[in-house]
Coordinates of C-alpha atoms and ligand atoms in Angstrom, one line a residue:
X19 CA 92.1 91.0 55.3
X20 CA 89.3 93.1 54.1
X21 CA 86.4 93.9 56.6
X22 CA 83.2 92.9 54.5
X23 CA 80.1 93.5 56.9
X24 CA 76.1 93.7 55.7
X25 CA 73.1 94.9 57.0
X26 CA 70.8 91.8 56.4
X27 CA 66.9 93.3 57.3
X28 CA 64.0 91.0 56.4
X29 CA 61.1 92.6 54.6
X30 CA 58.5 91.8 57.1
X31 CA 58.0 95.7 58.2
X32 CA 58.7 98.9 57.0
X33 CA 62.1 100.3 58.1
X34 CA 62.2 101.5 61.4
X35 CA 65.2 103.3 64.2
X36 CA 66.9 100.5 65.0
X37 CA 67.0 99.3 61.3
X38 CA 68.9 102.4 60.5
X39 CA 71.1 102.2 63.5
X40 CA 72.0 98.8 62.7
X41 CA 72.9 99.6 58.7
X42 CA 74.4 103.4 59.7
X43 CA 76.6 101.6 62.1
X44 CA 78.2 98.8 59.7
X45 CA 78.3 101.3 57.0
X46 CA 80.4 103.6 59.2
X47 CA 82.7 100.5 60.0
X48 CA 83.3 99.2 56.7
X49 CA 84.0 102.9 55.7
X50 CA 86.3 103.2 58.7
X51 CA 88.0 100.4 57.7
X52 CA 88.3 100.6 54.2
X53 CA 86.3 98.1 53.7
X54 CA 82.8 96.7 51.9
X55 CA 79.0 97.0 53.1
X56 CA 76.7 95.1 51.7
X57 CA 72.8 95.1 51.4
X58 CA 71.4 91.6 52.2
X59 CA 67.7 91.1 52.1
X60 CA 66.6 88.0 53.6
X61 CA 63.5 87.5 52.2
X62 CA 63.0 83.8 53.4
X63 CA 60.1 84.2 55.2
X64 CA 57.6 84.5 52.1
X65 CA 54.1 84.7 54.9
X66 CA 55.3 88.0 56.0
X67 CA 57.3 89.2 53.0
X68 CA 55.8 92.1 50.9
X69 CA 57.1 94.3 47.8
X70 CA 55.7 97.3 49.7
X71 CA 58.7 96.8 52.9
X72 CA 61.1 96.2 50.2
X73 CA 60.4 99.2 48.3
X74 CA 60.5 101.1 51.8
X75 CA 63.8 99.6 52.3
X76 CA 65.1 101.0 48.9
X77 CA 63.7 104.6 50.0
X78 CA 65.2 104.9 52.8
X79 CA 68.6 104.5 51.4
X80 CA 68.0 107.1 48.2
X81 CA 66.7 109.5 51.7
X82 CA 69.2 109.0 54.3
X83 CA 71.9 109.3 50.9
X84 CA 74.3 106.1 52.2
X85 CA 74.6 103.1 49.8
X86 CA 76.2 99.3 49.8
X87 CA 79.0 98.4 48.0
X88 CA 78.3 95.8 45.4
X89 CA 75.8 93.0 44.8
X90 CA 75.3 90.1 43.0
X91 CA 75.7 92.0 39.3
X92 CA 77.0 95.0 39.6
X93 CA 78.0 97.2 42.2
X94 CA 76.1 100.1 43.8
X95 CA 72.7 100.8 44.6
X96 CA 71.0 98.5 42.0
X97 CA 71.8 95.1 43.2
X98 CA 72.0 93.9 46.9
X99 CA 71.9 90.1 47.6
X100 CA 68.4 88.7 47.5
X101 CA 68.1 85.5 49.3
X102 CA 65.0 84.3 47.6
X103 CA 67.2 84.2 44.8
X104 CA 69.4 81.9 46.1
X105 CA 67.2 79.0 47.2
X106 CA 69.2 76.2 45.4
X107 CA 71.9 77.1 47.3
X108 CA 70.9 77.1 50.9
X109 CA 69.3 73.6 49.9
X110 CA 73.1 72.0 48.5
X111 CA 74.5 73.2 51.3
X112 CA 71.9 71.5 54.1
X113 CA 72.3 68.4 52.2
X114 CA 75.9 68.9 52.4
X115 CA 75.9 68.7 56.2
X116 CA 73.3 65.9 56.1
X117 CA 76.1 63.8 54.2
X118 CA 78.4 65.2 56.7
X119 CA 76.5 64.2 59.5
X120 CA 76.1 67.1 60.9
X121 CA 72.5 67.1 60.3
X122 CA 69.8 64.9 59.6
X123 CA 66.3 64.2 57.7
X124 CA 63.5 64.7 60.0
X125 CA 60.1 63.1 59.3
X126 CA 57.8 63.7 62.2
X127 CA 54.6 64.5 61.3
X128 CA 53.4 68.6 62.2
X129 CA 50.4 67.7 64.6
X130 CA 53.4 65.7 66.6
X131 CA 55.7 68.8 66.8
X132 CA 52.9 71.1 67.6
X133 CA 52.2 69.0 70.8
X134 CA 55.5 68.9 71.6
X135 CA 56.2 72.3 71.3
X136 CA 53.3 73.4 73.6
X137 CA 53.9 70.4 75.9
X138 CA 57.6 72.4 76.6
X139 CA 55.9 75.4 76.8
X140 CA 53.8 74.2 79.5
X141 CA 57.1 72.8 81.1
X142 CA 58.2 76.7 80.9
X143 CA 61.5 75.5 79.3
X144 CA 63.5 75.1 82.6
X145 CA 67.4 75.1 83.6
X146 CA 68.8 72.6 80.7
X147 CA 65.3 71.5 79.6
X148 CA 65.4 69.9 76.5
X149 CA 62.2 71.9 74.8
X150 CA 60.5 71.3 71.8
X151 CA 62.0 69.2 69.3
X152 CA 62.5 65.8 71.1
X153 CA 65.2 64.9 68.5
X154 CA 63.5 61.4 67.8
X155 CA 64.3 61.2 63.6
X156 CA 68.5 61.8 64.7
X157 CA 68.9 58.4 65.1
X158 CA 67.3 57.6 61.9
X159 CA 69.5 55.3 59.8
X160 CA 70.9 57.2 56.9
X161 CA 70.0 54.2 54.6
X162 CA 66.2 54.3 56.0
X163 CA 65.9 58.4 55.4
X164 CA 66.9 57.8 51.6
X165 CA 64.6 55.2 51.0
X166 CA 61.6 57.1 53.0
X167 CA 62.8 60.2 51.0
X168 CA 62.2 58.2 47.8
X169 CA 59.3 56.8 49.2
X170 CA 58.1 60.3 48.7
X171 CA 58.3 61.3 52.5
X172 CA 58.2 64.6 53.3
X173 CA 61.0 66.0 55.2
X174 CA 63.0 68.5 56.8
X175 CA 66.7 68.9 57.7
X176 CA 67.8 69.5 61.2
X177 CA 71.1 70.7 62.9
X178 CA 72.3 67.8 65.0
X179 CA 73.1 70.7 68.3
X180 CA 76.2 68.9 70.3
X181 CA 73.9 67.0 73.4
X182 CA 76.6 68.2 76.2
X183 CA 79.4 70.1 76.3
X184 CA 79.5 74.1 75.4
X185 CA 80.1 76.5 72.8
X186 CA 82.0 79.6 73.1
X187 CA 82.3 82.3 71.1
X188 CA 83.5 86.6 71.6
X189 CA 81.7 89.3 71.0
X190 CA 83.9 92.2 70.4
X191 CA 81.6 94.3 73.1
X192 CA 80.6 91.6 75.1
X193 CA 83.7 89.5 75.8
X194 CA 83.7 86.3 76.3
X195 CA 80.1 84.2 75.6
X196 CA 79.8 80.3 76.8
X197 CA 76.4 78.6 76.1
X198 CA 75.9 75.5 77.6
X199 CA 74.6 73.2 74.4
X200 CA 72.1 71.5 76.3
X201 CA 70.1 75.3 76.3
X202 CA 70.7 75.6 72.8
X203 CA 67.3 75.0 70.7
X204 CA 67.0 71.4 70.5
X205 CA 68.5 70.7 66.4
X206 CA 66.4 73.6 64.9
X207 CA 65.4 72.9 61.3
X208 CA 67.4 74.1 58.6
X209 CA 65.5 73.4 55.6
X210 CA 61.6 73.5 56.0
X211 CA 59.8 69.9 53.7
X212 CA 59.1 72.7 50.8
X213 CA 62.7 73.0 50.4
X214 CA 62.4 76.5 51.6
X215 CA 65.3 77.4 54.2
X216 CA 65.4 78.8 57.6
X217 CA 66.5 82.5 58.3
X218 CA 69.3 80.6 60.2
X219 CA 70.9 78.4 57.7
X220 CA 70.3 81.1 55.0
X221 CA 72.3 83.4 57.1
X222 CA 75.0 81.3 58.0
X223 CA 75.7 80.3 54.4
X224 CA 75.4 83.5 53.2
X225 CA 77.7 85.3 55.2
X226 CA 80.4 82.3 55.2
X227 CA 79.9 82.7 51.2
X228 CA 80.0 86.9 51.1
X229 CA 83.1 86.5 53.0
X230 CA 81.6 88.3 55.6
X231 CA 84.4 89.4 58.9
X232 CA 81.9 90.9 61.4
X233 CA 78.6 90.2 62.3
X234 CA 77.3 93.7 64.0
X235 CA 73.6 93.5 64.2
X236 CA 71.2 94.1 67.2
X237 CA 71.3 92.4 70.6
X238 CA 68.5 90.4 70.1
X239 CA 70.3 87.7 68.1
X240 CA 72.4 86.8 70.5
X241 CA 70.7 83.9 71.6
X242 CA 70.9 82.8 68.0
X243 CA 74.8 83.1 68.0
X244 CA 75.4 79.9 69.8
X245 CA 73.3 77.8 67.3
X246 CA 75.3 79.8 64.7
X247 CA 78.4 79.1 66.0
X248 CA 77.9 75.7 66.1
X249 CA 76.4 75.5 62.3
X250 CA 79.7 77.3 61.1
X251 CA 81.6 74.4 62.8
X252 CA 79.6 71.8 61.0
X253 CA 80.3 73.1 58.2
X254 CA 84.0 73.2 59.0
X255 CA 84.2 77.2 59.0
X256 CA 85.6 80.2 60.7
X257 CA 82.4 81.9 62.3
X258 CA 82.9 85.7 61.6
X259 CA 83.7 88.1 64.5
X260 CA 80.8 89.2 66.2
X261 CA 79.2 92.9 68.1
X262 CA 75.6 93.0 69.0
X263 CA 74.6 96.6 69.1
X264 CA 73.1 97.5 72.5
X265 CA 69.3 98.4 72.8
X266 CA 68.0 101.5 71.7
X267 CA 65.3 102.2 74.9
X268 CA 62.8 105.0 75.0
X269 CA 63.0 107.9 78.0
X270 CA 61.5 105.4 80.4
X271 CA 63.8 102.6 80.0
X272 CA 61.2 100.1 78.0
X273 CA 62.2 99.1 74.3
X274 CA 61.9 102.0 72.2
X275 CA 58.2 101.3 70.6
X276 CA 55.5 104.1 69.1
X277 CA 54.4 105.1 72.2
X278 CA 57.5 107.3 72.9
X279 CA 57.4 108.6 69.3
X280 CA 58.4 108.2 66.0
X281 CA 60.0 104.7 65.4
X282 CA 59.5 104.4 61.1
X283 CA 61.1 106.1 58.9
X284 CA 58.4 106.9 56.7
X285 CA 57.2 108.8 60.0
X286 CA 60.4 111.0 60.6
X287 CA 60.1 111.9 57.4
X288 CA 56.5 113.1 57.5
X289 CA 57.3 115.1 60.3
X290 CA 59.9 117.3 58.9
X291 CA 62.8 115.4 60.0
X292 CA 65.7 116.0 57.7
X293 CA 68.3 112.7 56.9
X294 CA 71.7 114.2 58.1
X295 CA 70.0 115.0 61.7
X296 CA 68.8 111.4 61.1
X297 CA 71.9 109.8 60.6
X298 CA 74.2 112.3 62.8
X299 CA 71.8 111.5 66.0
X300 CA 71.5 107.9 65.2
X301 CA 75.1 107.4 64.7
X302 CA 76.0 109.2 68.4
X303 CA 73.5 106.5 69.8
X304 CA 75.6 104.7 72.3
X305 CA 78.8 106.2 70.6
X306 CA 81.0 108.8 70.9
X307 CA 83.4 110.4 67.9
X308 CA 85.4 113.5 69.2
X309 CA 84.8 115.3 72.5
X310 CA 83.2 118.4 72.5
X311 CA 81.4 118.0 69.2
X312 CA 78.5 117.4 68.0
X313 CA 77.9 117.8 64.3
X314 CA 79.5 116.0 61.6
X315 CA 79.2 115.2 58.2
X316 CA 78.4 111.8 57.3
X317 CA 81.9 111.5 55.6
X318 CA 83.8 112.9 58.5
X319 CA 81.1 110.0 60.8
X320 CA 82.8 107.5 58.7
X321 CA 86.6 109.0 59.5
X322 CA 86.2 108.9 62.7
X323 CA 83.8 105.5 63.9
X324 CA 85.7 102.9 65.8
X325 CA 84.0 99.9 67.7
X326 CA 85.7 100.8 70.8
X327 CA 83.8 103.8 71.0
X328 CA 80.6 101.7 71.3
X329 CA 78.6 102.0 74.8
X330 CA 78.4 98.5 76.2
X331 CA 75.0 99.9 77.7
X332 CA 71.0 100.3 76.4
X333 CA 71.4 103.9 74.6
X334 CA 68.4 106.2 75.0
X335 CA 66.5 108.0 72.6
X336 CA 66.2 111.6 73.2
X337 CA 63.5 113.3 71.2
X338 CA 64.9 116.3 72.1
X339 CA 68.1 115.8 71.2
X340 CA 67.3 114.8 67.6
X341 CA 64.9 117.7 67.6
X342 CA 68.0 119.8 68.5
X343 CA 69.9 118.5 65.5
X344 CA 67.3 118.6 63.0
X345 CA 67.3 122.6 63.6
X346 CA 71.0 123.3 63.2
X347 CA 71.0 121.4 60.0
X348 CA 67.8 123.5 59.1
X349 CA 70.1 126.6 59.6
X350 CA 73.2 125.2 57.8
X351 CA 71.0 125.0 54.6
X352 CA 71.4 127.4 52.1
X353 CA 67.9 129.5 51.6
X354 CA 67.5 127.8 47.5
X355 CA 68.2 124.1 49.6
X356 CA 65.6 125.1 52.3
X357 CA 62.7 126.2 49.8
X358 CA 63.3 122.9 47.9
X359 CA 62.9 121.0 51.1
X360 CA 60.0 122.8 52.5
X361 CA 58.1 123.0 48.9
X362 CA 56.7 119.2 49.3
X363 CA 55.2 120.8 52.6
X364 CA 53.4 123.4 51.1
X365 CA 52.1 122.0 48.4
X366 CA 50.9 119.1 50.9
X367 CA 49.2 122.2 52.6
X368 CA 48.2 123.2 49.8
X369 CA 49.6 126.8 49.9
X370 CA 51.4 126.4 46.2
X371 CA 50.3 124.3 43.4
X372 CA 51.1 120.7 43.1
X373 CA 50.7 118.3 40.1
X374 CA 48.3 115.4 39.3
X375 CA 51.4 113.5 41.5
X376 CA 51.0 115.7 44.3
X377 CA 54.7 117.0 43.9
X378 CA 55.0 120.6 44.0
X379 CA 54.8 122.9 40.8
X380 CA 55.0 126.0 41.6
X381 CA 54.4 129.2 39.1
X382 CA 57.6 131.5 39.1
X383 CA 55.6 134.3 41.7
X384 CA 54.9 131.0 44.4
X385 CA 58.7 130.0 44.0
X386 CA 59.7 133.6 44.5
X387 CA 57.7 134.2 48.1
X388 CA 58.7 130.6 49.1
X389 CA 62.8 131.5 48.2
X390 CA 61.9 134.8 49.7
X391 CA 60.6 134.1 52.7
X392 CA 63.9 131.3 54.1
X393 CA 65.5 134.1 55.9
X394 CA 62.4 135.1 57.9
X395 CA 61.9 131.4 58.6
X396 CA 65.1 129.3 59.1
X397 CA 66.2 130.4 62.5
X398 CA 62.4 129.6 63.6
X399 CA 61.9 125.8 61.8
X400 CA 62.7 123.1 64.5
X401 CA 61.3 120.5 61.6
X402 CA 60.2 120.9 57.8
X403 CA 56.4 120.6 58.8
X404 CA 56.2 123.8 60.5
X405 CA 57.0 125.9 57.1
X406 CA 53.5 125.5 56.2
X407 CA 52.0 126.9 59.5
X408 CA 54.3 129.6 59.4
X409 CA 53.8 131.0 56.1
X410 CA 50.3 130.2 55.5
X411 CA 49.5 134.0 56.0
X412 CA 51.9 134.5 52.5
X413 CA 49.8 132.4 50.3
X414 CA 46.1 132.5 52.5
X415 CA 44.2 135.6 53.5
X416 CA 44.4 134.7 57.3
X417 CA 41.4 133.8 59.5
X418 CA 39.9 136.6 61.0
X419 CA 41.5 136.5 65.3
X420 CA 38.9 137.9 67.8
X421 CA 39.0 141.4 68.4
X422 CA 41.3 141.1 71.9
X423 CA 44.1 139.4 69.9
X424 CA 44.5 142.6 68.7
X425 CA 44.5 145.4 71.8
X426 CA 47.5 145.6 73.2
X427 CA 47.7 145.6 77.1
X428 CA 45.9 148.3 78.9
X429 CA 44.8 149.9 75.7
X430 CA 41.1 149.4 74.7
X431 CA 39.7 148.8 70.6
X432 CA 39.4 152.0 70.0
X433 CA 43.1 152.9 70.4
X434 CA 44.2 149.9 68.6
X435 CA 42.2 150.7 65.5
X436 CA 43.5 154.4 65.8
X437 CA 47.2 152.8 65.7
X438 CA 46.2 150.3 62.8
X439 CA 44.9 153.6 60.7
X440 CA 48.3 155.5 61.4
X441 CA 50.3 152.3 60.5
X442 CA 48.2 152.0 57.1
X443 CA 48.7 156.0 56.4
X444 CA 52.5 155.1 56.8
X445 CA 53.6 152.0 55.1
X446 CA 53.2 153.6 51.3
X447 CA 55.5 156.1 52.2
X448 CA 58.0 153.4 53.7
X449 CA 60.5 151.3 51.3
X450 CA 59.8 147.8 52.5
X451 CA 63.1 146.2 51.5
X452 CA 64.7 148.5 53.8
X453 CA 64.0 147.3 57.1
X454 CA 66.0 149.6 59.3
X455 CA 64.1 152.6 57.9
X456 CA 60.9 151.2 57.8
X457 CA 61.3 151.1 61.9
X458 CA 63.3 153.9 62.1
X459 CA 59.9 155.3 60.4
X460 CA 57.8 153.5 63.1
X461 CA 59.1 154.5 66.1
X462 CA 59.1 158.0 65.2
X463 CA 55.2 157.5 64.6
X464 CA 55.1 155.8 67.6
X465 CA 56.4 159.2 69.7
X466 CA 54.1 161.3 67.6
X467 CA 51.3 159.6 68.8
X468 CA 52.6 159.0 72.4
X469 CA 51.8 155.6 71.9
X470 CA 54.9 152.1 72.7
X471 CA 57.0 151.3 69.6
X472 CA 55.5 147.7 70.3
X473 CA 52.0 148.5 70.5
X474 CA 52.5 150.3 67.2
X475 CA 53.9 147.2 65.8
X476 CA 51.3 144.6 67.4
X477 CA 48.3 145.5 66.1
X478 CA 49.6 145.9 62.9
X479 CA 51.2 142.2 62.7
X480 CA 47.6 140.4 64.2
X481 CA 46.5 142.1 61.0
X482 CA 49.2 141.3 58.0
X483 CA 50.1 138.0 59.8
X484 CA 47.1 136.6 61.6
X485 CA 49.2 136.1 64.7
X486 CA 50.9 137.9 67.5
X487 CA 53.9 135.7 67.0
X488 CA 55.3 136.0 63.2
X489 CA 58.4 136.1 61.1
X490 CA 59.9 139.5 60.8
X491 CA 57.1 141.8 60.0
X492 CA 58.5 144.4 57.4
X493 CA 59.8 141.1 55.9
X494 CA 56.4 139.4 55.7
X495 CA 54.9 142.7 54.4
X496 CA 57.2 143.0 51.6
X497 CA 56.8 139.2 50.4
X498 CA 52.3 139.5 50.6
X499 CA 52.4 143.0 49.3
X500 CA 51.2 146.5 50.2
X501 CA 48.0 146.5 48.9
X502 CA 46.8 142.9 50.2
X503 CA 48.4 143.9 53.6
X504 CA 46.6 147.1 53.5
X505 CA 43.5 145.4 53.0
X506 CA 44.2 143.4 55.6
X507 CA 45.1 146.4 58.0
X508 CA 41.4 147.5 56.9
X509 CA 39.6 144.1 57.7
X510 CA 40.9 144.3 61.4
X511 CA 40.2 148.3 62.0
X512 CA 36.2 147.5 61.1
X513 CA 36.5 144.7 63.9
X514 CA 37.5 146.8 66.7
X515 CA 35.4 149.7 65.4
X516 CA 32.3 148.1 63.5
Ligands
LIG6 N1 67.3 89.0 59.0 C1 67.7 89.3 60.3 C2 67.0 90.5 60.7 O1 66.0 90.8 60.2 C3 69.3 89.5 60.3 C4 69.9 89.3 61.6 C5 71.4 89.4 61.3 O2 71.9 90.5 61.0 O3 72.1 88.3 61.4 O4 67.4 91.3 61.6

């Protein structure tokens, strides 16, 4: 049988980690298998829905570069399922299990349930409590609920929930799950009085009709499962198998949240973060693929995922880690893929030009420095953001440090503006794309005038770079230029010796 599995999000929030995780892992799965993953939004909560989360949701596919299989039209990225599409259907089928009776019309006024449900509240919903819904319209005569429907009565459908007895179902990390019915939700409703349906009977029919064969989604639905379960076997189906992902926790063992860091999507990928350190960390969250290594490819992820491999236990989110990952797939980038990648950066920063947009157009001379200066910067980016910082001094006369920044230790202004002249007399007589000579060239100053090879070389990079700590420095002077780094050479001499 083919493995069909979805990621079914709802549109109430902007895509965030465990979101990701949850899609990543059934796409790997389906992949591993050979089989389908579909894109489900349910989208039946219209208070909380918004174009804006579903747009987000569409962006973060085209970023992280992973797809579903097909949709309702055609297959590929164009068409998931939409639920809010599908309306008429999730309305047959509660009907259908009405005239099963497996479910019932439901006419108790709102004011009634709202006391109810706050009564059982009060009662803190103890040991095999009965809470909330005190199931008073099940015993309605089916003759009477037609004629009140007619009537013009509003109504919803309910999910008559077995009174004793249990349901069982298996989770395929979990084992073995048995629920007593009597603490499952007292017949939740299935269709709301505006013929709207709930996430639960919208789901249920959904994946019975997308021939869905797991369920993996997070382990907060668990407690949902039983309810499921028991819908499926109303309706006289198979429920799918089932895998609720562990947690994803933060450092200090609470639910990974904003305080610990980046949670959204949109927020990893303001701060640098590229997708395949994304996807590589996320997929190793609570899972292991081959001992001893660490990167793959996302077609080699999907090679290799099996569920067995899945950590029964809360996985932890290690900043670090990712932060880790993010830089060797900095370094694995070609210097043409880097500059694209950093180029939104700058232009952000405003270092090259941008258009009315705000996307990055660059003349031919910004394009070359940016291209040029990848090798200086790539084994120093640990995230996309700190391009602009570090290059800033290519594009921006730099701020002016205070004289000290540039007087090396236990030398005094004086000597460090005598060292700054001999380093300006030298460079024009130095060829600047050849590094080795350009030191070998320093250090023999640096004898002449009795002086460190380094405290030649410090002064002189405060003043082209703006900081003691820089990309390669005969590098950096090449890219701004001779004459600007001259200049620059000049600036910082009148400090120390106004
Ligand atoms: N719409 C649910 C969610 O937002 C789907 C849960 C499931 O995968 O069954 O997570």
């Amino acid at each position: 049988m083919e493995v069909r599995v979805r990621y079914a999000p709802s549109p109430t929030g902007n895509q965030h980690i465990g979101g990701v995780r949850t899609a990543l892992i059934n796409y790997l799965f389906a992949r591993s298998q050979g089989g389908k993953f579909l894109l489900r939004l349910e989208d039946t909560d219209r208070t909380r829905y918004s174009d804006e989360y579903v747009k987000n949701l569409y962006d973060t596919f085209k970023w992280l570069g992973f797809y579903w299989d097909e949709g309702p039209d055609v297959g590929g990225p164009s068409a998931p399922y939409i639920q809010s599409e599908r309306f008429a259907l999730y309305k047959e089928h509660a009907e259908k299990l009405v005239s099963m009776g497996q479910a019932y019309y439901c006419f108790c006024a709102e004011d009634r349930l709202a006391k109810l449900h706050a009564d059982a509240q009060d009662e803190e919903a103890g040991e095999g409590g009965s809470y909330g819904y005190d199931r008073r319209c099940r015993n309605v005569d089916p003759a009477e609920a037609s004629r009140r429907l007619a009537a013009g009565e509003k109504a919803v459908i309910r999910l008559k929930i077995p009174l004793d007895g249990t349901t069982k179902f298996r989770d395929a990390l979990l084992g073995d799950i048995e629920w007593k019915n009597a603490d499952v939700s007292p017949d939740p409703v299935l269709l709301k009085s505006d013929g709207f349906p709930t996430y639960h009977l919208a789901n249920i029919v959904d994946d019975h009709l997308m021939h869905i064969t797991h369920v993996m989604r997070a382990q907060e639905w668990i407690s949902s499962t039983p309810m499921h379960v028991i819908m499926y076997r109303a309706f006289g189906w198979t429920p799918p198998e089932f895998c609720h992902l562990p947690m994803v926790l933060g450092q200090d063992g609470s639910k990974l949240s904003k305080r610990h860091g980046a949670t959204s999507l949109n927020e990893f990928r303001k701060n640098g973060y590229l997708p395949e350190a994304l996807i590589n960390y996320v997929a190793h969250l609570g899972c292991s693929y081959e001992e001893g290594r660490e990167i793959f490819t996302l077609k080699e992820l999907e090679g290799l995922f099996r569920v067995e491999k899945l950590n029964k236990a809360s996985a932890v989110f290690d900043y670090t880690k990712l932060e880790w990952y993010n830089g060797q797939y900095i370094r694995m980038k070609t210097d043409a893929e880097l500059a694209a990648l950093v180029m939104p950066f700058l232009a952000a920063a405003g270092l090259v030009a941008a258009g009315s947009d705000g996307a990055p157009a660059p003349g031919p001379a910004q394009a070359a420095v940016v291209l040029g200066a990848m090798p200086l910067v790539k084994e120093r980016l640990k995230f996309l953001t700190d391009a602009a910082p570090m290059m800033r001094y290519l594009f921006e006369e730099p701020a002016l440090p205070a004289p000290e920044e540039f007087i090396p230790k236990k030398l005094d202004a004086a000597r460090a503006a005598e060292l700054l002249a001999a380093a300006a007399a030298l460079l024009p007589s130095c060829d600047l794309a050849d590094v080795p000579a350009c030191e070998a060239a320093f250090r023999a100053e640096a004898e002449r005038l009795g002086a460190k090879f380094g405290d030649l070389m410090m002064p002189l990079r405060v003043a082209a770079t703006g900081s003691r700590v820089s990309p390669p420095l005969f590098e950096s002077i090449h890219l701004v230029g001779l004459e600007k780094c001259l200049a620059r050479i000049e600036r910082a001499r009148k400090l120390l010796v106004p």
